[in-house]
Amino acid sequence: MTQTLLAAATSAFASLSATLSGAQDTDILWKLQSIDGAPFEASATLSFPAPAQIAGSTPCNRFFGVQTRPMPGFNAESLALTQRMCLHFEQEAAFITALRDMTLSEIDGTRLTLRNEAGREMVFISTPRQN
């Protein structure tokens, strides 16, 4: 029984490390550059603090959630946001809606591109976290 549980836990960890969130350096912060080819003028970020986790900031709030689909797949599930008021709710809604729609990921150096089968796309540029 113990060996079965250990094997299941090892298998689960191995599959999480094959996700975008499991493969990323936790010190990298991805800054959103564009959604569907249009420059994103407000500030929004994405990070991968641990396997199966995503976090970041929208123009108004901070968010966190779950990302468990193996690469090149991507999913943003169980997203929770803080509830700060601000004037950029339209940009925040556009960011969160697009993030939830993404199903594929590709990293090319300092560029992270999230896409879906419908042709939507989000482009991020990496930057080291500021402590």
Short mmCIF file of N, CA and C in Angstrom, two decimals:
data_model
loop_
_atom_site.label_atom_id
_atom_site.label_comp_id
_atom_site.label_asym_id
_atom_site.label_seq_id
_atom_site.Cartn_x
_atom_site.Cartn_y
_atom_site.Cartn_z
N MET A 1 0.83 -1.19 0.00
CA MET A 1 0.00 0.00 0.00
C MET A 1 0.87 1.25 0.00
N THR A 2 1.89 1.30 0.86
CA THR A 2 2.78 2.46 0.93
C THR A 2 3.52 2.65 -0.38
N GLN A 3 3.98 1.54 -1.00
CA GLN A 3 4.68 1.64 -2.28
C GLN A 3 3.75 2.18 -3.37
N THR A 4 2.49 1.77 -3.34
CA THR A 4 1.52 2.25 -4.32
C THR A 4 1.29 3.74 -4.16
N LEU A 5 1.16 4.22 -2.93
CA LEU A 5 0.97 5.64 -2.69
C LEU A 5 2.21 6.44 -3.11
N LEU A 6 3.39 5.91 -2.81
CA LEU A 6 4.63 6.57 -3.19
C LEU A 6 4.75 6.64 -4.71
N ALA A 7 4.42 5.57 -5.39
CA ALA A 7 4.48 5.55 -6.86
C ALA A 7 3.49 6.56 -7.44
N ALA A 8 2.31 6.65 -6.87
CA ALA A 8 1.30 7.60 -7.35
C ALA A 8 1.77 9.04 -7.12
N ALA A 9 2.34 9.30 -5.97
CA ALA A 9 2.84 10.65 -5.66
C ALA A 9 4.00 11.02 -6.58
N THR A 10 4.90 10.08 -6.83
CA THR A 10 6.03 10.33 -7.72
C THR A 10 5.55 10.61 -9.14
N SER A 11 4.59 9.83 -9.60
CA SER A 11 4.02 10.01 -10.93
C SER A 11 3.32 11.36 -11.04
N ALA A 12 2.58 11.75 -10.02
CA ALA A 12 1.89 13.04 -10.03
C ALA A 12 2.89 14.18 -10.06
N PHE A 13 3.98 14.08 -9.28
CA PHE A 13 4.99 15.14 -9.28
C PHE A 13 5.68 15.22 -10.63
N ALA A 14 5.99 14.07 -11.23
CA ALA A 14 6.65 14.06 -12.53
C ALA A 14 5.77 14.71 -13.59
N SER A 15 4.46 14.46 -13.54
CA SER A 15 3.57 15.06 -14.53
C SER A 15 3.45 16.56 -14.30
N LEU A 16 3.49 17.02 -13.05
CA LEU A 16 3.42 18.46 -12.77
C LEU A 16 4.70 19.16 -13.22
N SER A 17 5.85 18.49 -13.10
CA SER A 17 7.09 19.13 -13.53
C SER A 17 7.15 19.24 -15.04
N ALA A 18 6.30 18.51 -15.77
CA ALA A 18 6.24 18.60 -17.23
C ALA A 18 5.31 19.73 -17.68
N THR A 19 4.71 20.44 -16.74
CA THR A 19 3.84 21.56 -17.08
C THR A 19 4.68 22.82 -17.25
N LEU A 20 4.10 23.83 -17.86
CA LEU A 20 4.78 25.11 -17.98
C LEU A 20 5.12 25.65 -16.60
N SER A 21 4.20 25.51 -15.66
CA SER A 21 4.45 26.00 -14.30
C SER A 21 5.56 25.21 -13.60
N GLY A 22 5.71 23.95 -13.90
CA GLY A 22 6.75 23.13 -13.28
C GLY A 22 8.11 23.31 -13.92
N ALA A 23 8.14 23.77 -15.17
CA ALA A 23 9.40 23.90 -15.91
C ALA A 23 10.01 25.29 -15.81
N GLN A 24 9.31 26.24 -15.24
CA GLN A 24 9.78 27.62 -15.23
C GLN A 24 10.59 27.97 -13.98
N ASP A 25 11.53 28.88 -14.18
CA ASP A 25 12.30 29.44 -13.09
C ASP A 25 11.36 30.33 -12.26
N THR A 26 11.30 30.09 -10.97
CA THR A 26 10.39 30.85 -10.12
C THR A 26 10.82 32.31 -9.96
N ASP A 27 12.02 32.66 -10.40
CA ASP A 27 12.49 34.04 -10.31
C ASP A 27 12.15 34.87 -11.55
N ILE A 28 11.47 34.27 -12.52
CA ILE A 28 11.11 34.99 -13.75
C ILE A 28 9.71 35.55 -13.62
N LEU A 29 9.56 36.79 -14.03
CA LEU A 29 8.26 37.44 -14.09
C LEU A 29 7.98 37.73 -15.56
N TRP A 30 6.84 37.28 -16.06
CA TRP A 30 6.47 37.48 -17.45
C TRP A 30 5.55 38.69 -17.54
N LYS A 31 5.96 39.71 -18.31
CA LYS A 31 5.16 40.93 -18.48
C LYS A 31 4.40 40.85 -19.80
N LEU A 32 3.09 41.08 -19.71
CA LEU A 32 2.25 41.02 -20.90
C LEU A 32 2.58 42.16 -21.85
N GLN A 33 2.78 41.82 -23.12
CA GLN A 33 3.06 42.80 -24.16
C GLN A 33 1.85 43.04 -25.06
N SER A 34 1.14 41.95 -25.41
CA SER A 34 0.01 42.10 -26.33
C SER A 34 -1.01 40.98 -26.14
N ILE A 35 -2.23 41.30 -26.53
CA ILE A 35 -3.31 40.31 -26.60
C ILE A 35 -3.87 40.38 -28.00
N ASP A 36 -3.88 39.25 -28.69
CA ASP A 36 -4.41 39.15 -30.05
C ASP A 36 -3.78 40.18 -30.99
N GLY A 37 -2.48 40.42 -30.82
CA GLY A 37 -1.75 41.33 -31.69
C GLY A 37 -1.83 42.80 -31.33
N ALA A 38 -2.71 43.16 -30.40
CA ALA A 38 -2.86 44.56 -29.98
C ALA A 38 -2.00 44.81 -28.75
N PRO A 39 -1.19 45.87 -28.74
CA PRO A 39 -0.39 46.17 -27.55
C PRO A 39 -1.27 46.30 -26.32
N PHE A 40 -0.78 45.75 -25.20
CA PHE A 40 -1.51 45.86 -23.94
C PHE A 40 -0.89 47.01 -23.18
N GLU A 41 -1.61 48.11 -23.10
CA GLU A 41 -1.07 49.35 -22.55
C GLU A 41 -0.99 49.35 -21.02
N ALA A 42 -1.84 48.61 -20.35
CA ALA A 42 -1.82 48.55 -18.89
C ALA A 42 -0.75 47.54 -18.45
N SER A 43 -0.54 47.42 -17.16
CA SER A 43 0.46 46.50 -16.62
C SER A 43 -0.20 45.20 -16.17
N ALA A 44 0.33 44.08 -16.66
CA ALA A 44 -0.13 42.76 -16.22
C ALA A 44 1.04 41.80 -16.28
N THR A 45 1.10 40.89 -15.31
CA THR A 45 2.21 39.94 -15.24
C THR A 45 1.70 38.53 -14.99
N LEU A 46 2.57 37.57 -15.24
CA LEU A 46 2.30 36.16 -15.00
C LEU A 46 3.58 35.55 -14.44
N SER A 47 3.44 34.69 -13.44
CA SER A 47 4.60 33.97 -12.90
C SER A 47 4.18 32.55 -12.55
N PHE A 48 5.18 31.72 -12.33
CA PHE A 48 4.97 30.31 -12.01
C PHE A 48 5.72 30.01 -10.72
N PRO A 49 5.11 30.31 -9.56
CA PRO A 49 5.82 30.19 -8.28
C PRO A 49 6.17 28.77 -7.86
N ALA A 50 5.47 27.77 -8.39
CA ALA A 50 5.72 26.37 -8.04
C ALA A 50 4.99 25.50 -9.05
N PRO A 51 5.37 24.22 -9.16
CA PRO A 51 4.62 23.34 -10.06
C PRO A 51 3.13 23.39 -9.76
N ALA A 52 2.36 23.47 -10.83
CA ALA A 52 0.89 23.51 -10.79
C ALA A 52 0.33 24.84 -10.32
N GLN A 53 1.17 25.85 -10.13
CA GLN A 53 0.68 27.15 -9.65
C GLN A 53 1.00 28.25 -10.66
N ILE A 54 0.07 29.19 -10.78
CA ILE A 54 0.31 30.43 -11.51
C ILE A 54 -0.09 31.58 -10.60
N ALA A 55 0.50 32.72 -10.85
CA ALA A 55 0.18 33.92 -10.07
C ALA A 55 0.55 35.12 -10.93
N GLY A 56 0.14 36.28 -10.49
CA GLY A 56 0.53 37.48 -11.21
C GLY A 56 -0.29 38.67 -10.79
N SER A 57 -0.22 39.68 -11.65
CA SER A 57 -0.98 40.90 -11.39
C SER A 57 -1.74 41.31 -12.63
N THR A 58 -2.89 41.89 -12.41
CA THR A 58 -3.69 42.48 -13.47
C THR A 58 -3.50 43.99 -13.34
N PRO A 59 -4.11 44.79 -14.20
CA PRO A 59 -3.99 46.23 -14.02
C PRO A 59 -4.50 46.72 -12.66
N CYS A 60 -5.38 45.95 -12.03
CA CYS A 60 -5.97 46.38 -10.76
C CYS A 60 -5.64 45.49 -9.57
N ASN A 61 -5.49 44.21 -9.78
CA ASN A 61 -5.43 43.25 -8.69
C ASN A 61 -4.30 42.25 -8.86
N ARG A 62 -4.16 41.39 -7.87
CA ARG A 62 -3.25 40.25 -7.94
C ARG A 62 -4.12 39.01 -8.09
N PHE A 63 -3.56 37.96 -8.69
CA PHE A 63 -4.32 36.72 -8.86
C PHE A 63 -3.41 35.53 -8.61
N PHE A 64 -4.04 34.39 -8.38
CA PHE A 64 -3.34 33.12 -8.29
C PHE A 64 -4.29 32.05 -8.76
N GLY A 65 -3.71 30.91 -9.16
CA GLY A 65 -4.54 29.83 -9.66
C GLY A 65 -3.72 28.57 -9.89
N VAL A 66 -4.30 27.67 -10.69
CA VAL A 66 -3.74 26.35 -10.93
C VAL A 66 -3.45 26.20 -12.42
N GLN A 67 -2.31 25.54 -12.74
CA GLN A 67 -1.92 25.26 -14.12
C GLN A 67 -1.33 23.86 -14.13
N THR A 68 -2.08 22.88 -14.68
CA THR A 68 -1.66 21.48 -14.58
C THR A 68 -1.52 20.75 -15.92
N ARG A 69 -1.82 21.38 -17.03
CA ARG A 69 -1.75 20.70 -18.33
C ARG A 69 -0.29 20.57 -18.77
N PRO A 70 0.16 19.36 -19.17
CA PRO A 70 1.55 19.18 -19.62
C PRO A 70 1.86 20.02 -20.86
N MET A 71 3.11 20.48 -20.96
CA MET A 71 3.56 21.28 -22.11
C MET A 71 3.45 20.45 -23.39
N PRO A 72 3.10 21.06 -24.49
CA PRO A 72 2.95 22.48 -24.69
C PRO A 72 1.58 23.02 -24.30
N GLY A 73 0.79 22.20 -23.65
CA GLY A 73 -0.52 22.66 -23.21
C GLY A 73 -0.42 23.69 -22.11
N PHE A 74 -1.52 24.41 -21.91
CA PHE A 74 -1.59 25.43 -20.87
C PHE A 74 -3.04 25.51 -20.41
N ASN A 75 -3.22 25.74 -19.13
CA ASN A 75 -4.55 26.02 -18.58
C ASN A 75 -4.40 26.94 -17.38
N ALA A 76 -5.36 27.81 -17.23
CA ALA A 76 -5.41 28.70 -16.07
C ALA A 76 -6.74 28.43 -15.39
N GLU A 77 -6.70 27.66 -14.32
CA GLU A 77 -7.92 27.23 -13.65
C GLU A 77 -7.96 27.72 -12.22
N SER A 78 -9.14 27.73 -11.67
CA SER A 78 -9.37 28.11 -10.27
C SER A 78 -8.72 29.45 -9.94
N LEU A 79 -8.86 30.40 -10.85
CA LEU A 79 -8.26 31.71 -10.63
C LEU A 79 -9.02 32.47 -9.54
N ALA A 80 -8.27 33.06 -8.64
CA ALA A 80 -8.84 33.91 -7.58
C ALA A 80 -8.14 35.26 -7.67
N LEU A 81 -8.90 36.32 -7.53
CA LEU A 81 -8.36 37.68 -7.62
C LEU A 81 -8.65 38.44 -6.35
N THR A 82 -7.72 39.35 -6.01
CA THR A 82 -8.02 40.29 -4.95
C THR A 82 -9.12 41.22 -5.47
N GLN A 83 -9.67 42.04 -4.62
CA GLN A 83 -10.85 42.84 -5.00
C GLN A 83 -10.62 44.34 -4.88
N ARG A 84 -9.48 44.83 -5.35
CA ARG A 84 -9.22 46.26 -5.32
C ARG A 84 -9.99 46.98 -6.42
N MET A 85 -10.46 48.15 -6.11
CA MET A 85 -11.14 48.98 -7.10
C MET A 85 -10.09 49.80 -7.86
N CYS A 86 -10.33 50.00 -9.16
CA CYS A 86 -9.46 50.88 -9.95
C CYS A 86 -10.18 51.24 -11.24
N LEU A 87 -9.56 52.08 -12.02
CA LEU A 87 -10.18 52.56 -13.25
C LEU A 87 -9.92 51.65 -14.45
N HIS A 88 -9.15 50.59 -14.28
CA HIS A 88 -8.74 49.75 -15.41
C HIS A 88 -9.44 48.39 -15.44
N PHE A 89 -10.69 48.33 -15.01
CA PHE A 89 -11.39 47.05 -14.97
C PHE A 89 -11.59 46.43 -16.35
N GLU A 90 -11.75 47.26 -17.39
CA GLU A 90 -11.90 46.71 -18.74
C GLU A 90 -10.64 45.98 -19.18
N GLN A 91 -9.47 46.57 -18.92
CA GLN A 91 -8.22 45.91 -19.27
C GLN A 91 -8.01 44.65 -18.42
N GLU A 92 -8.38 44.73 -17.15
CA GLU A 92 -8.28 43.56 -16.28
C GLU A 92 -9.15 42.43 -16.80
N ALA A 93 -10.39 42.73 -17.16
CA ALA A 93 -11.30 41.71 -17.68
C ALA A 93 -10.76 41.10 -18.98
N ALA A 94 -10.20 41.95 -19.85
CA ALA A 94 -9.63 41.44 -21.11
C ALA A 94 -8.48 40.49 -20.83
N PHE A 95 -7.62 40.83 -19.87
CA PHE A 95 -6.48 39.99 -19.51
C PHE A 95 -6.94 38.65 -18.94
N ILE A 96 -7.82 38.69 -17.96
CA ILE A 96 -8.27 37.45 -17.30
C ILE A 96 -9.04 36.56 -18.28
N THR A 97 -9.90 37.15 -19.10
CA THR A 97 -10.65 36.37 -20.10
C THR A 97 -9.70 35.69 -21.06
N ALA A 98 -8.73 36.44 -21.57
CA ALA A 98 -7.76 35.86 -22.51
C ALA A 98 -6.94 34.76 -21.83
N LEU A 99 -6.48 34.99 -20.61
CA LEU A 99 -5.69 33.99 -19.90
C LEU A 99 -6.46 32.69 -19.72
N ARG A 100 -7.73 32.79 -19.38
CA ARG A 100 -8.57 31.59 -19.22
C ARG A 100 -8.80 30.87 -20.54
N ASP A 101 -8.73 31.60 -21.66
CA ASP A 101 -8.97 31.01 -22.98
C ASP A 101 -7.76 30.26 -23.54
N MET A 102 -6.57 30.51 -23.02
CA MET A 102 -5.35 29.95 -23.59
C MET A 102 -5.23 28.45 -23.31
N THR A 103 -4.75 27.70 -24.31
CA THR A 103 -4.61 26.25 -24.17
C THR A 103 -3.24 25.72 -24.60
N LEU A 104 -2.41 26.58 -25.21
CA LEU A 104 -1.10 26.16 -25.69
C LEU A 104 -0.03 27.16 -25.25
N SER A 105 1.18 26.68 -25.04
CA SER A 105 2.28 27.56 -24.63
C SER A 105 3.52 27.28 -25.47
N GLU A 106 4.30 28.34 -25.65
CA GLU A 106 5.58 28.22 -26.36
C GLU A 106 6.54 29.25 -25.78
N ILE A 107 7.75 28.80 -25.46
CA ILE A 107 8.77 29.71 -24.95
C ILE A 107 9.90 29.76 -25.97
N ASP A 108 10.28 30.98 -26.34
CA ASP A 108 11.37 31.21 -27.26
C ASP A 108 12.28 32.26 -26.64
N GLY A 109 13.28 31.80 -25.89
CA GLY A 109 14.19 32.72 -25.20
C GLY A 109 13.46 33.50 -24.13
N THR A 110 13.35 34.81 -24.32
CA THR A 110 12.70 35.66 -23.33
C THR A 110 11.24 35.94 -23.66
N ARG A 111 10.69 35.19 -24.59
CA ARG A 111 9.32 35.42 -25.03
C ARG A 111 8.45 34.19 -24.73
N LEU A 112 7.35 34.40 -24.06
CA LEU A 112 6.35 33.37 -23.79
C LEU A 112 5.11 33.72 -24.59
N THR A 113 4.66 32.79 -25.41
CA THR A 113 3.43 33.00 -26.18
C THR A 113 2.41 31.96 -25.75
N LEU A 114 1.25 32.44 -25.36
CA LEU A 114 0.11 31.56 -25.05
C LEU A 114 -0.88 31.70 -26.20
N ARG A 115 -1.45 30.58 -26.63
CA ARG A 115 -2.39 30.57 -27.76
C ARG A 115 -3.55 29.64 -27.46
N ASN A 116 -4.55 29.71 -28.34
CA ASN A 116 -5.60 28.69 -28.33
C ASN A 116 -5.94 28.32 -29.77
N GLU A 117 -6.76 27.30 -29.93
CA GLU A 117 -7.11 26.78 -31.25
C GLU A 117 -7.95 27.77 -32.06
N ALA A 118 -8.58 28.73 -31.39
CA ALA A 118 -9.42 29.72 -32.08
C ALA A 118 -8.59 30.89 -32.64
N GLY A 119 -7.27 30.87 -32.42
CA GLY A 119 -6.40 31.91 -32.96
C GLY A 119 -6.09 33.04 -32.00
N ARG A 120 -6.56 32.98 -30.78
CA ARG A 120 -6.23 34.01 -29.78
C ARG A 120 -4.78 33.82 -29.36
N GLU A 121 -4.14 34.94 -28.92
CA GLU A 121 -2.74 34.88 -28.55
C GLU A 121 -2.41 35.95 -27.51
N MET A 122 -1.56 35.58 -26.57
CA MET A 122 -1.01 36.51 -25.59
C MET A 122 0.51 36.39 -25.66
N VAL A 123 1.21 37.53 -25.70
CA VAL A 123 2.67 37.53 -25.77
C VAL A 123 3.21 38.21 -24.52
N PHE A 124 4.13 37.52 -23.84
CA PHE A 124 4.78 38.01 -22.63
C PHE A 124 6.29 38.07 -22.87
N ILE A 125 6.96 38.99 -22.18
CA ILE A 125 8.42 39.09 -22.20
C ILE A 125 8.91 38.86 -20.78
N SER A 126 9.98 38.05 -20.63
CA SER A 126 10.49 37.74 -19.29
C SER A 126 11.36 38.85 -18.74
N THR A 127 11.33 38.95 -17.43
CA THR A 127 12.19 39.88 -16.72
C THR A 127 12.48 39.28 -15.35
N PRO A 128 13.70 39.45 -14.83
CA PRO A 128 13.97 38.93 -13.48
C PRO A 128 13.11 39.65 -12.45
N ARG A 129 12.70 38.93 -11.43
CA ARG A 129 11.93 39.54 -10.34
C ARG A 129 12.79 40.54 -9.59
N GLN A 130 12.17 41.61 -9.17
CA GLN A 130 12.84 42.60 -8.32
C GLN A 130 12.55 42.24 -6.88
N ASN A 131 13.56 42.12 -6.06
CA ASN A 131 13.34 41.79 -4.65
C ASN A 131 13.23 43.02 -3.80
#
